[in-house]
Coordinates of C-alpha atoms and ligand atoms in Angstrom, one line a residue:
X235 CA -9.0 5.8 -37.0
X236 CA -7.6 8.4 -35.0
X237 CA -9.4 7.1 -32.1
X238 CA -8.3 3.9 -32.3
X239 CA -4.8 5.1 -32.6
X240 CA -5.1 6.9 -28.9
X241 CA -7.2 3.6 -27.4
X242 CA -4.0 1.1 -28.7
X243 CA -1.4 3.2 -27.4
X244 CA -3.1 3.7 -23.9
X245 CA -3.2 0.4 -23.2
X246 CA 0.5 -0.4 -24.9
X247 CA 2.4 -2.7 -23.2
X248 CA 5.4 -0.8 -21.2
X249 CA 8.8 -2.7 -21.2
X250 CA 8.0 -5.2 -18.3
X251 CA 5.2 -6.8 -20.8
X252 CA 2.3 -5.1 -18.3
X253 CA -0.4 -3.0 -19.8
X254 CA -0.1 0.5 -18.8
X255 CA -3.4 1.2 -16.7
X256 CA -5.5 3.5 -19.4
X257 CA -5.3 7.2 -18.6
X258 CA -8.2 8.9 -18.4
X259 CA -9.8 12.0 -16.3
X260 CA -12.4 10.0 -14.9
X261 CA -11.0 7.3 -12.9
X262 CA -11.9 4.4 -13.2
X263 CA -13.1 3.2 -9.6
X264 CA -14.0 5.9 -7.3
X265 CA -15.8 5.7 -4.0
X266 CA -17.0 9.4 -2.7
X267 CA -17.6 9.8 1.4
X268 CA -18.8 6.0 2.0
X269 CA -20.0 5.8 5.5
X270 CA -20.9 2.6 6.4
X271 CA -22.2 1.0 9.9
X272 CA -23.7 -1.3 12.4
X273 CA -26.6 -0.5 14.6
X274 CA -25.3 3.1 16.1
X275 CA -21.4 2.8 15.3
X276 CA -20.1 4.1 12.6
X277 CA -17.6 1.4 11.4
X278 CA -16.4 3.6 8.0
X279 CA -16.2 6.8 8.3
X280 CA -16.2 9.0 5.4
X281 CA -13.7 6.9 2.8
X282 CA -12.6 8.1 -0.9
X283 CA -10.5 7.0 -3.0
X284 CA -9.8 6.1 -7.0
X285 CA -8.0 3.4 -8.8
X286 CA -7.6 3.7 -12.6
X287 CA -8.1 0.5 -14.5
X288 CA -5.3 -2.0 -14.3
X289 CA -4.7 -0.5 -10.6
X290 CA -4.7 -2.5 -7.5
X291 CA -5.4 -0.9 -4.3
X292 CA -5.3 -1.8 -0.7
X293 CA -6.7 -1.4 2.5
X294 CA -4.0 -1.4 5.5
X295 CA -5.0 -1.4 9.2
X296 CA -5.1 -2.9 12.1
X297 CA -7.7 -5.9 12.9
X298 CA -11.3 -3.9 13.5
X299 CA -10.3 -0.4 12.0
X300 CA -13.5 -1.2 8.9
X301 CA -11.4 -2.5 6.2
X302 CA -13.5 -5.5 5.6
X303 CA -16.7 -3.6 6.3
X304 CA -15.5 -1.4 3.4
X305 CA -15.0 -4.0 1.1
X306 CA -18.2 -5.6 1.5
X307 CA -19.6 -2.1 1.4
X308 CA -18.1 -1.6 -2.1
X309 CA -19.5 -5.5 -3.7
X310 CA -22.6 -4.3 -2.2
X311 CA -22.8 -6.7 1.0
X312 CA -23.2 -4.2 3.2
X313 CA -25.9 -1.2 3.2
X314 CA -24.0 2.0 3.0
X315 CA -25.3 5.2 5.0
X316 CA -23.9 7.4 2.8
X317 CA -21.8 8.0 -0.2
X318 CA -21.2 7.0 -4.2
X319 CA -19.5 4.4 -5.6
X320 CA -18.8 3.9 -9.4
X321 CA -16.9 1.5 -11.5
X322 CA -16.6 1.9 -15.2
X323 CA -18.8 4.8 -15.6
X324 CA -21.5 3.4 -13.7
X325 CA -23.2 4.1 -10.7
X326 CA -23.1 1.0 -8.5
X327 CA -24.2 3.1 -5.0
X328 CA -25.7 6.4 -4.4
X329 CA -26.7 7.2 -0.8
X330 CA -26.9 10.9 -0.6
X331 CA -29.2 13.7 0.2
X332 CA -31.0 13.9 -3.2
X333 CA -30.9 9.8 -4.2
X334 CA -31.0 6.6 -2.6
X335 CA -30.0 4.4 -5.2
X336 CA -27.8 0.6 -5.0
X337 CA -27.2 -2.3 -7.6
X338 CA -27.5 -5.7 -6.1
X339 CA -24.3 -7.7 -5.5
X340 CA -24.3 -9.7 -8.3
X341 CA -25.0 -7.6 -10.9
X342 CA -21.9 -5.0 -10.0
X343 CA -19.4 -7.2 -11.9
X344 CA -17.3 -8.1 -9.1
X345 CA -15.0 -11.1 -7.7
X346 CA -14.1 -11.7 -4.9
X347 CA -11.7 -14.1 -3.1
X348 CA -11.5 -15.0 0.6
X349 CA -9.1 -16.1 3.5
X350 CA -10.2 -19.4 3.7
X351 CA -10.9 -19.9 -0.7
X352 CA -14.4 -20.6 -0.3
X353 CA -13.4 -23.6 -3.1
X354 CA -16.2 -26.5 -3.5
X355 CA -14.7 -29.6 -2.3
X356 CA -16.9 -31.9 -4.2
X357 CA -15.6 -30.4 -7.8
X358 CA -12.4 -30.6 -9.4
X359 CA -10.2 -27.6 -9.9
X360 CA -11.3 -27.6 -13.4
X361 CA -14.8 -27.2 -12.6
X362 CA -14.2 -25.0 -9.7
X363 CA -12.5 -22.1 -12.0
X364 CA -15.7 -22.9 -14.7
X365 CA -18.6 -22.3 -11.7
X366 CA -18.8 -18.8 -12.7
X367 CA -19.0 -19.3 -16.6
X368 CA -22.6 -21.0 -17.2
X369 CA -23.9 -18.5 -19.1
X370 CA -20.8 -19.2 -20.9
X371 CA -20.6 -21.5 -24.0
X372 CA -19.5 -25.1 -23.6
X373 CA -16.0 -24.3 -26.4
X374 CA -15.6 -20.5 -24.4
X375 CA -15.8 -22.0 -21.3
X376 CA -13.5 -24.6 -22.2
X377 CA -10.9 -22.2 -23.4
X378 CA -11.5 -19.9 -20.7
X379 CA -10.6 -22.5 -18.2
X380 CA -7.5 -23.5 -20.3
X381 CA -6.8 -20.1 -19.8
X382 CA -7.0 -19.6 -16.6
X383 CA -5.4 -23.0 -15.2
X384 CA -2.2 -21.8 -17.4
X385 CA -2.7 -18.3 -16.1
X386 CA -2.0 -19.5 -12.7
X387 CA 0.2 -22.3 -13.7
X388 CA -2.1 -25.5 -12.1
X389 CA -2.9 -27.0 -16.0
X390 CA -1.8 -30.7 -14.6
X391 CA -3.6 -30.2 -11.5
X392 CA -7.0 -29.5 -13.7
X393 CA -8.6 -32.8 -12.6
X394 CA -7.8 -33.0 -9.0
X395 CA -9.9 -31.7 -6.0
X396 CA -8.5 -28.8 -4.0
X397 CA -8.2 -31.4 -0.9
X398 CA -5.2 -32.5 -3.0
X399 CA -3.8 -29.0 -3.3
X400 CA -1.1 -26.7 -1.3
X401 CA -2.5 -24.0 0.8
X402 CA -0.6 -21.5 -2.1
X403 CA -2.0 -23.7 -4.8
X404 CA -5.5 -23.6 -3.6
X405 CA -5.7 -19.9 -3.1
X406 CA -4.4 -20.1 -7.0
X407 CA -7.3 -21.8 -7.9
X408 CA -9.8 -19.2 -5.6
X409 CA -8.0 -16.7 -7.7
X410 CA -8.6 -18.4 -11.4
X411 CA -12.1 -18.8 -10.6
X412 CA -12.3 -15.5 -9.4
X413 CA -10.5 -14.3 -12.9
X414 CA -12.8 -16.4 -15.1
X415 CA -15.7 -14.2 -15.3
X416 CA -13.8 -11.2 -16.5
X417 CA -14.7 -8.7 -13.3
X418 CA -14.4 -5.0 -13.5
X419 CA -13.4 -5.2 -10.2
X420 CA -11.6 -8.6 -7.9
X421 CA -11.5 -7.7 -4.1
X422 CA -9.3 -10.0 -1.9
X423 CA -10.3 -10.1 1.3
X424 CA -7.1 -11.1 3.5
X425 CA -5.7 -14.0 1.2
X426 CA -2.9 -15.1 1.9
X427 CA -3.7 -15.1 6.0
X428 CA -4.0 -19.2 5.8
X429 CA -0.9 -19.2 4.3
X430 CA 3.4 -19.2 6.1
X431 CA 4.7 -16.3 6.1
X432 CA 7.6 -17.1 3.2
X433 CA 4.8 -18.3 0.7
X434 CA 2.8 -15.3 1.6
X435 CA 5.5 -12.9 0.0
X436 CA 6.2 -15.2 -3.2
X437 CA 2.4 -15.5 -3.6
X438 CA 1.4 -12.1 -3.2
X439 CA 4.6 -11.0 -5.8
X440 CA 2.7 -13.6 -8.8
X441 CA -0.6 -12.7 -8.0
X442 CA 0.1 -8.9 -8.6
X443 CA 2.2 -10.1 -11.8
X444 CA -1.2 -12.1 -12.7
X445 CA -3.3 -9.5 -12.1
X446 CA -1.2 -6.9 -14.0
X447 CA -0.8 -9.2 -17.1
X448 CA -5.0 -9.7 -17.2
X449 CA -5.0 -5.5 -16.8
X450 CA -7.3 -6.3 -13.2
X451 CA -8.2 -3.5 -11.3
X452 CA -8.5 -4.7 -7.8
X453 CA -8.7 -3.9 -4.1
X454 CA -6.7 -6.2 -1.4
X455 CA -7.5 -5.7 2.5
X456 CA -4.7 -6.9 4.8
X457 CA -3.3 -6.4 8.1
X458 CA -0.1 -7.4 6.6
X459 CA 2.3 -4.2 5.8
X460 CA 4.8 -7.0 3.5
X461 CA 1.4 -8.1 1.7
X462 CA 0.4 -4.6 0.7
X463 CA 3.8 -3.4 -0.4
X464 CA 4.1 -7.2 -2.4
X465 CA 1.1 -6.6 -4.1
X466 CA -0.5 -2.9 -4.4
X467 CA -0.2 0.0 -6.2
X468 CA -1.9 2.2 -3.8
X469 CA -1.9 1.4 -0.4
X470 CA -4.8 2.9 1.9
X471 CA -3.8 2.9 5.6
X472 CA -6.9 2.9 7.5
X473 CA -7.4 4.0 11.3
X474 CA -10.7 3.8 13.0
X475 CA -13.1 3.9 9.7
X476 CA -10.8 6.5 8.2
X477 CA -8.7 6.2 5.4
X478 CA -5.7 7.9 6.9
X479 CA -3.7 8.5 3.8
X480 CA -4.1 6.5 0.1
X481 CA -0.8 6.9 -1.7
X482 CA 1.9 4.3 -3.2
X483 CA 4.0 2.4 -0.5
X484 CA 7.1 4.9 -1.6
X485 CA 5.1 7.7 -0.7
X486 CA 3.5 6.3 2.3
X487 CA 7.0 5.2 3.7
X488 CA 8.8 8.6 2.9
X489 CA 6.4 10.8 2.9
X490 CA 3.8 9.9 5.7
X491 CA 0.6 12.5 6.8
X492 CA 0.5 11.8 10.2
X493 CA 2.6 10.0 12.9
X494 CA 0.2 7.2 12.9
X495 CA 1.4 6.5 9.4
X496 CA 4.6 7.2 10.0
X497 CA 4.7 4.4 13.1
X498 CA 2.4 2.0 11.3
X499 CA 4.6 1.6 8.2
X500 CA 8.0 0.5 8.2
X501 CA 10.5 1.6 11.1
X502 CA 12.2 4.7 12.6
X503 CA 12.3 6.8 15.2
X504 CA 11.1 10.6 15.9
X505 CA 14.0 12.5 16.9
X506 CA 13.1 16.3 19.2
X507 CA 13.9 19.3 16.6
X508 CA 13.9 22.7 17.3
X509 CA 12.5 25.3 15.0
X510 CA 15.4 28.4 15.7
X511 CA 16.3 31.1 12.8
X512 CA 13.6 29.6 10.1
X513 CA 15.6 25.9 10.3
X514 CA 14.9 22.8 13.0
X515 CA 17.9 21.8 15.2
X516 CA 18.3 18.1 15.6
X517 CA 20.9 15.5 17.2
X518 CA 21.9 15.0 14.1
X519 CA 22.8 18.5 13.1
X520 CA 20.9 21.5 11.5
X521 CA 18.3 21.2 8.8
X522 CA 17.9 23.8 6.3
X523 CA 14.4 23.5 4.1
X524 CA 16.0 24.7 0.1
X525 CA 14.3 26.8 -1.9
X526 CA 13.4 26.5 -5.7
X527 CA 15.6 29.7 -6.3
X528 CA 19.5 30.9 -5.7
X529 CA 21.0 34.2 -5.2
X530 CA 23.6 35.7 -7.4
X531 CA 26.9 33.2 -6.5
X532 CA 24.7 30.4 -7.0
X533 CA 24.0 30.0 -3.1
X534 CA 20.5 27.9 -2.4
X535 CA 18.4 30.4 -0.6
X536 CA 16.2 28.7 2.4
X537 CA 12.9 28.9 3.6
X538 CA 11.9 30.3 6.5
X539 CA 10.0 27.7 8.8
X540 CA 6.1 28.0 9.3
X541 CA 6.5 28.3 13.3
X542 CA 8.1 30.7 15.5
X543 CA 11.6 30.5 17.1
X544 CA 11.6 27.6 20.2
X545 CA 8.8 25.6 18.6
X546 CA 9.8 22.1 19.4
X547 CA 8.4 19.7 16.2
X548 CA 9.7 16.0 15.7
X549 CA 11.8 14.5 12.7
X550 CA 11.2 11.3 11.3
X551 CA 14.2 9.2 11.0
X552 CA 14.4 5.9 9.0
X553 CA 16.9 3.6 9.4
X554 CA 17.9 3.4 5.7
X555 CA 18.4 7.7 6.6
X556 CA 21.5 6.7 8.5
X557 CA 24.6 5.6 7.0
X558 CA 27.3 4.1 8.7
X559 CA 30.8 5.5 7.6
X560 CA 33.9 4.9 9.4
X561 CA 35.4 8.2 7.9
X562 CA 32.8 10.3 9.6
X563 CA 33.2 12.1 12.3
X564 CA 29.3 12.3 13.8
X565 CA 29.5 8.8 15.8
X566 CA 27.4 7.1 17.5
X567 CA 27.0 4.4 20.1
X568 CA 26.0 1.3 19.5
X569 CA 23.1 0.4 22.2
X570 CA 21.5 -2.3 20.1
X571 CA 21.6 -4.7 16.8
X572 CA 19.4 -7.3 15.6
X573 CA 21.2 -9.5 12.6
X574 CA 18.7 -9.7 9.8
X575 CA 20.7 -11.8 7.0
X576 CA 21.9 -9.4 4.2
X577 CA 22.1 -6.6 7.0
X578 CA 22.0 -5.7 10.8
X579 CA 19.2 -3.3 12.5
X580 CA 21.6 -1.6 14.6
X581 CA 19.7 0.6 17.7
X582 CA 22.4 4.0 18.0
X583 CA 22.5 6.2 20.7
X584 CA 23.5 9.8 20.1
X585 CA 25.3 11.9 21.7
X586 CA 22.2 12.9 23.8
X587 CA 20.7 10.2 24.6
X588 CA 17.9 9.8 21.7
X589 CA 18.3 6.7 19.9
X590 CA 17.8 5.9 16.1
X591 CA 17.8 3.0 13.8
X592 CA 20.5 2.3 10.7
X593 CA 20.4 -0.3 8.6
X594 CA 23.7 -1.7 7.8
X595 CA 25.2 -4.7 6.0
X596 CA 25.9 -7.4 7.6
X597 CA 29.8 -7.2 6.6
X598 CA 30.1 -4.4 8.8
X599 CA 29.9 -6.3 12.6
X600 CA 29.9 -3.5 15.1
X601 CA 29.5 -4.9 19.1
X602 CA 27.2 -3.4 21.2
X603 CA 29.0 -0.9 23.2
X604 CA 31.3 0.3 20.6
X605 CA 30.8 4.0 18.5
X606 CA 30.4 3.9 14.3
X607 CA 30.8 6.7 12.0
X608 CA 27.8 7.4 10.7
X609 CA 26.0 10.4 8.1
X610 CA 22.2 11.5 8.1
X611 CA 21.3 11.0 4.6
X612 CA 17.9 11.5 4.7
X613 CA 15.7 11.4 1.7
X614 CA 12.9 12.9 2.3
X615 CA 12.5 15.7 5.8
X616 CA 9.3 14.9 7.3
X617 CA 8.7 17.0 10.3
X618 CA 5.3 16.7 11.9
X619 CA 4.2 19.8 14.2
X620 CA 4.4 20.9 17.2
X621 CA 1.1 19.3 18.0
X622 CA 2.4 15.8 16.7
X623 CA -0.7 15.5 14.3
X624 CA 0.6 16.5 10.8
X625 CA 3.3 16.3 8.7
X626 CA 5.2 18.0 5.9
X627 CA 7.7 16.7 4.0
X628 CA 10.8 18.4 2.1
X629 CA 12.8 16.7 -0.7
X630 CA 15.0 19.1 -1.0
X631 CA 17.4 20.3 1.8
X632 CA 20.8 20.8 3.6
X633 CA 22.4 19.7 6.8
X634 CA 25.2 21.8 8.6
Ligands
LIG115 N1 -22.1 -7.7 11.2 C1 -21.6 -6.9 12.1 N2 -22.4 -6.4 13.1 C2 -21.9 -5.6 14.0 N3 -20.6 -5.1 14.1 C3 -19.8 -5.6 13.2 C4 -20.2 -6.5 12.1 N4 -19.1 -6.7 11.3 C5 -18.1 -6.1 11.8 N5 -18.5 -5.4 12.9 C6 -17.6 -4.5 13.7 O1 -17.1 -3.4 12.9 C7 -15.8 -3.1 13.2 C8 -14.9 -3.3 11.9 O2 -14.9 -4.6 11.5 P1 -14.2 -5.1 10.2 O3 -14.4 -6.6 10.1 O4 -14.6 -4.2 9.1 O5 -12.7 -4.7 10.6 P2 -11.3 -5.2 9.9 O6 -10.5 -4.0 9.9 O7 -11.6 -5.9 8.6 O8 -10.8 -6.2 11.0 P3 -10.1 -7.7 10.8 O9 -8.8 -7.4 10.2 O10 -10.1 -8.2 12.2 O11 -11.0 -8.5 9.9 C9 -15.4 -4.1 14.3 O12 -15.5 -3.4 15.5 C10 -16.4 -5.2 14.2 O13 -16.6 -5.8 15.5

């Protein structure tokens, strides 16, 4: 009884109507040090990660960094070099030392959808989302494909052919059929490429809602920075076969590893500090890393910095970091602006000669050429080193 007590509330519903991904030690997915390759390239170079259930992941990089080599590499499509891969407590890969060891594609209990749907034009969309069910039986699969057309909202559209279908509606349909069978695991493998940009977004945004309401773990690879954010819990940003950093988009955004990261998601510049009496001097004024502890009249004590005196290191800057205020006195000039709608990207010179970027609403129409107030808010300090290669980030911290 007790047991079934902890299994209900792990998978409770939270107050959006999602399950909450169970909670276990073990995760769920995990791949350990998959190295995967063609002839004498390496083309995936040492990945891990782990997705609880209900979780969806997502490969980022730029076009030939391995992200689709990876994927194939996880449904088994790909031999792997080395590395282990489990889903639901079982052992789909093992190429180490001691074992060589690999379940065959279709028995890892996977989906999979592609770029360009892979739909069969001959069949209706009914009978497309049922081609995975025949071991099914004839009421199930039925229901199941009830299901699923109302899942993904096409039920009047059961009976037509996919030629008949949106872009948007067909991948839909890719995605029901994908759904049917019930995998452990669905990987997407860029789909929403085919599609505009504006459906892309509002696609991605109710397949994750689909995918959280069915409690699917999955893994998405994209090139698309929008389409990973849209859709993924944990976002993998991937850089010459190596998984750079595999954190949540927050995280990534904020609170980069590298530069690479840093550059490759999102905007902002890298303003020149100075490390001098344990803080970094910037353009923007003085940063002072806060301790966890105060001295007697309450005053935060600060840490000292992990370089000597006259190490030069680089801040990142985001442009939601600066705010413009007309009441401040730190100004800026305006070198730059680019009107995006609801705000303006404005480029700001300061006073020498590094610029950053500020995102500000559009109600506030500064010319180029003119100086706005502004304030460093920034809410996370991530300084990389003095070798440009890593990064730490402080949350908590003052500006003089
Ligand atoms: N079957 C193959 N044989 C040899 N080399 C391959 C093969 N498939 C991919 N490659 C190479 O492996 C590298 C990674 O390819 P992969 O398709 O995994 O990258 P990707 O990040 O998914 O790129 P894209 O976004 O362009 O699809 C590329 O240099 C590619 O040319």
């Amino acid at each position: 009884m007790q047991a079934q007590d902890s299994k209900t509330s792990k998978q409770d519903k939270n107050h959006t109507g999602y399950f909450n991904p169970a909670i276990t030690d073990k995760p769920y997915f995990s791949v350990q040090d998959l190295v995967v390759g063609y002839d004498d390239t390496t083309v995936v170079d040492g990945l891990s990660l782990t997705l609880q259930q209900g979780e969806i992941g997502c490969f980022l990089g730029y076009s030939g960094c391995g992200k689709t080599t990876a994927l194939r590499a996880i449904a088994g499509l790909e031999p792997t070099r080395f590395g282990i891969v489990s889903l639901n407590e079982q052992c789909l890969t093992e190429q180490t030392k001691r074992k060589s060891y690999a379940v065959s594609p279709a028995k890892r209990g996977m989906g999979m959808v592609f770029q360009d749907y892979a739909l069969f034009g001959h069949l209706s969309v009914a009978k497309n989302i049922a081609f995975g069910l025949n071991k099914w039986s004839a009421a199930d699969k039925k229901a199941r494909v009830a299901e699923m057309l109302s899942l993904v909202e096409l039920s009047e559209h059961a009976d037509k052919r996919p030629s008949e279908l949106s872009g948007g509606q067909q991948q839909r349909v890719a995605l029901a059929r994908a759904l049917a069978p019930k995998p452990k695991l669905l990987l997407l493998d860029e789909p929403f490429s085919n599609l505009d940009v504006v459906l892309r977004e509002s696609l991605a945004m109710s397949v994750r809602d689909i995918l959280k309401r069915t409690n699917t773990t999955a893994i998405l690879v994209t090139h698309d920075q929008n389409e990973a954010f849209a859709l993924a819990d944990k976002v993998g940003v991937m850089h010459q076969g190596k998984l750079v950093q595999w954190a949540t988009p927050t995280e990534l955004y904020h609170e980069p590893v590298s530069p690479f990261v840093a550059e490759f998601v999102g905007e902002g510049a890298m303003i020149d500090g100075i490390i001098e009496a344990g803080h970094v001097e910037t353009a923007l004024g003085d940063i002072y890393r806060r301790m966890e502890c105060y001295d007697e009249a309450g005053q935060p004590q600060y840490c000292e910095y992990d370089y000597p005196n006259g190490t030069l290191i680089k801040v990142l800057v985001r442009p939601d970091d600066i705010i413009h205020d007309d009441d401040s006195t730190q100004t800026a000039l305006v070198v730059g602006r680019v009107f995006r709608g609801a705000n303006y990207l404005y480029r700001l010179q300061l006073d020498d000669g590094q610029t950053v970027l500020a995102l500000v609403s559009s109600h506030h129409n500064h010319e180029v050429g003119s100086r706005i107030g502004i304030l460093p808010m920034l809410k996370h300090v991530v300084v990389f080193d003095e070798k440009n290669v890593n990064a730490t980030t402080w949350s908590e911290y003052d500006m003089s």
